PDB file of C-alpha atoms in Angstrom:
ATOM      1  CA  UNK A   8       0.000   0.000   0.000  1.00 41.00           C
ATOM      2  CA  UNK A   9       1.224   3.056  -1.003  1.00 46.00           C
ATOM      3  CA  UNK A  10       0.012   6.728  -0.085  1.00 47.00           C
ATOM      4  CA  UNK A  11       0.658   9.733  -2.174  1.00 50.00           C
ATOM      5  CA  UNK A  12      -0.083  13.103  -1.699  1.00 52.00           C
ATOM      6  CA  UNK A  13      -1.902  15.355  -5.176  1.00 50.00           C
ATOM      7  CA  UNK A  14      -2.392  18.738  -5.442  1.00 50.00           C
ATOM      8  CA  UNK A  15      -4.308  20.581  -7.947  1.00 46.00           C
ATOM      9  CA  UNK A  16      -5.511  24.114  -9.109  1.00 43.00           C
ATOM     10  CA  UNK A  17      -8.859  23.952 -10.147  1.00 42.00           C
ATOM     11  CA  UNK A  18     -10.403  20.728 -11.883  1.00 44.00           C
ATOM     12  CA  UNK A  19      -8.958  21.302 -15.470  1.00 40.00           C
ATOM     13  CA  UNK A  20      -5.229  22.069 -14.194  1.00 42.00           C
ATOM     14  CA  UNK A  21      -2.335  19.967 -14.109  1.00 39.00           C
ATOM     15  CA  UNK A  22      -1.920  18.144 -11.207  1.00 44.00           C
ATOM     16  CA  UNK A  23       1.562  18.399  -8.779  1.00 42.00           C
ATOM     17  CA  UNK A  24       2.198  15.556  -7.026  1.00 45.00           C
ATOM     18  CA  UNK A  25       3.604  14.587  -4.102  1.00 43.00           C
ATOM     19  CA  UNK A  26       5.032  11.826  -2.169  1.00 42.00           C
ATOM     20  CA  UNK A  27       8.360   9.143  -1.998  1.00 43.00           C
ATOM     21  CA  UNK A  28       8.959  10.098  -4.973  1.00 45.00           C
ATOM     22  CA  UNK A  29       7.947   5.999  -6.396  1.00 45.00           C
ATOM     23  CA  UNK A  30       4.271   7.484  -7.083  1.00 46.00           C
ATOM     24  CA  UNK A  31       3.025   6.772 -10.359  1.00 45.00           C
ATOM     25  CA  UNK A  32       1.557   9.164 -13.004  1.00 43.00           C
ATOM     26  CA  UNK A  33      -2.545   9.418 -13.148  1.00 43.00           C
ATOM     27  CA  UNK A  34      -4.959  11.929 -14.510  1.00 44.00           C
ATOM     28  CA  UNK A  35      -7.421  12.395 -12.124  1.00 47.00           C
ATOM     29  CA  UNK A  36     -10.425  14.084 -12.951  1.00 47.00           C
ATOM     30  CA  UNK A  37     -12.360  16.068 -10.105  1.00 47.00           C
ATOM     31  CA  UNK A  38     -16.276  16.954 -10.382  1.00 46.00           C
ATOM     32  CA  UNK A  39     -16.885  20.518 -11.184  1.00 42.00           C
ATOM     33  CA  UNK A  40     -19.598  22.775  -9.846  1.00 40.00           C
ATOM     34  CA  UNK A  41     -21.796  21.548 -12.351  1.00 39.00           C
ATOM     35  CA  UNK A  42     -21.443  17.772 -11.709  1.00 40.00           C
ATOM     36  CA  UNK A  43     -19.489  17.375 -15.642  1.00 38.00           C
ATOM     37  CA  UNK A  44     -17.601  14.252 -15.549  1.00 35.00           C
ATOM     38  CA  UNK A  45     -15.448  12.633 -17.819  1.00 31.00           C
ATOM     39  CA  UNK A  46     -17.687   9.698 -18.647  1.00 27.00           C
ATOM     40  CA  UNK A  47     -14.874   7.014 -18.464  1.00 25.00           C
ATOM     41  CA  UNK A  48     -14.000   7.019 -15.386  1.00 29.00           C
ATOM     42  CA  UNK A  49     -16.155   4.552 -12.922  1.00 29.00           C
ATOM     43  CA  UNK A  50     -16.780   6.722  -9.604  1.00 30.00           C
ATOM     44  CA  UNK A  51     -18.396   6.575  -6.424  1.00 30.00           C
ATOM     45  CA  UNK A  52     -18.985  10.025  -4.203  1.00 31.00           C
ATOM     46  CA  UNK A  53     -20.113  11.328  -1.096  1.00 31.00           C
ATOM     47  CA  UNK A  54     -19.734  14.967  -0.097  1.00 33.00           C
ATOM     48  CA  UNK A  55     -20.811  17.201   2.308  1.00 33.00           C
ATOM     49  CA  UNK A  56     -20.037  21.139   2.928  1.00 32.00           C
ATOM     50  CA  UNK A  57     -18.140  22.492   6.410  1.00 32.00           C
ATOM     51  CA  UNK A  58     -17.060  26.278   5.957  1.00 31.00           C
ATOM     52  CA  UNK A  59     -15.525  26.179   2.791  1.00 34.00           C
ATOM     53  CA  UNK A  60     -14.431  22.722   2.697  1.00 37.00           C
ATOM     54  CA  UNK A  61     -15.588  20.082  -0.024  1.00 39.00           C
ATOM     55  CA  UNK A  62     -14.941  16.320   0.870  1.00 40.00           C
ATOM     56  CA  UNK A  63     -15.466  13.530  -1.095  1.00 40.00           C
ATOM     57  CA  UNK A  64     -14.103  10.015  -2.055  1.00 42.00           C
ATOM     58  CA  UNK A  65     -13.211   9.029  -5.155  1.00 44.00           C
ATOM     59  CA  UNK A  66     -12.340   5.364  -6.638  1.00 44.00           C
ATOM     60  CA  UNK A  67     -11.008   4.267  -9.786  1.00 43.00           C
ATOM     61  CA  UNK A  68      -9.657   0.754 -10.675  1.00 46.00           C
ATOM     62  CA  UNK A  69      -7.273  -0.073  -7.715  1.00 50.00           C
ATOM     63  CA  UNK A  70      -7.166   3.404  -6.805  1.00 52.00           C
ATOM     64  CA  UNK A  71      -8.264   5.083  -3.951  1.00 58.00           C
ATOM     65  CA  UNK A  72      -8.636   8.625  -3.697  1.00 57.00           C
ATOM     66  CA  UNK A  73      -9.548  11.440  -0.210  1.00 61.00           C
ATOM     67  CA  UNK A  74      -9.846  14.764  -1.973  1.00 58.00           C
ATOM     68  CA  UNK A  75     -11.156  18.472  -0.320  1.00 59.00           C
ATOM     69  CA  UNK A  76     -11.659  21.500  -2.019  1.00 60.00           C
ATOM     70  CA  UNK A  77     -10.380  24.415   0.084  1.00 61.00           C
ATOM     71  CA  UNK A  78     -10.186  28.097  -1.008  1.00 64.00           C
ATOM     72  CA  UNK A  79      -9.655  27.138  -4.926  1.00 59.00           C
ATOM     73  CA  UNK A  80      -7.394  24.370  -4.409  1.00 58.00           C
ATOM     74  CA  UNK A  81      -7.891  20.792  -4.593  1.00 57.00           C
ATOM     75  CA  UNK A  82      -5.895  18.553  -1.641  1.00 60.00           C
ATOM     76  CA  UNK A  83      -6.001  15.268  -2.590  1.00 60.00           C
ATOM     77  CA  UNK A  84      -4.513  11.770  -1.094  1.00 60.00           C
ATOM     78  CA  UNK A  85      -4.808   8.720  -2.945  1.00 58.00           C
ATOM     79  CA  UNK A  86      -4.050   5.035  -2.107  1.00 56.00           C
ATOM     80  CA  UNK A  87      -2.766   1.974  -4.207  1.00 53.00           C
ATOM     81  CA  UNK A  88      -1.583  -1.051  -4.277  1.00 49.00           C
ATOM     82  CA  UNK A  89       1.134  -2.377  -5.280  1.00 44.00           C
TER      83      UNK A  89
END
């Protein structure tokens, strides 16, 4: 199991990783404000709102994601195995 850490600018924007530096590569696409989703990608997500912050889950294949939206930045953390 390996954890790495993903940062991104707004749902569109390249995505800086971070991490051990043995993290692999992925396009992750985020929901926007108007729930558009790249239809290929098989999701599951719960949210709710506290202040400003925007929580949700986010799976695809073996990979786990724990994203929140704070102030116009994505923080995500996402899991796989290896």
């Amino acid at each position: 199991m390996r954890t790495c850490q993903v940062l991104r600018k707004d749902t569109l924007g390249i995505r800086y990783e971070r991490g051990d530096g043995g993290c692999r590569s992925l396009t992750l696409t985020l929901p926007t404000d108007n729930n558009n989703y790249y239809y290929y990608y098989y999701y599951y997500y719960y949210y709710y709102y506290y202040y400003y912050y925007y929580y949700y889950y986010y799976y695809y294949f073996f990979y786990y994601y724990y994203c929140y939206y704070y102030y116009y930045y994505y923080y995500c953390y996402y899991y796989y195995y290896t």
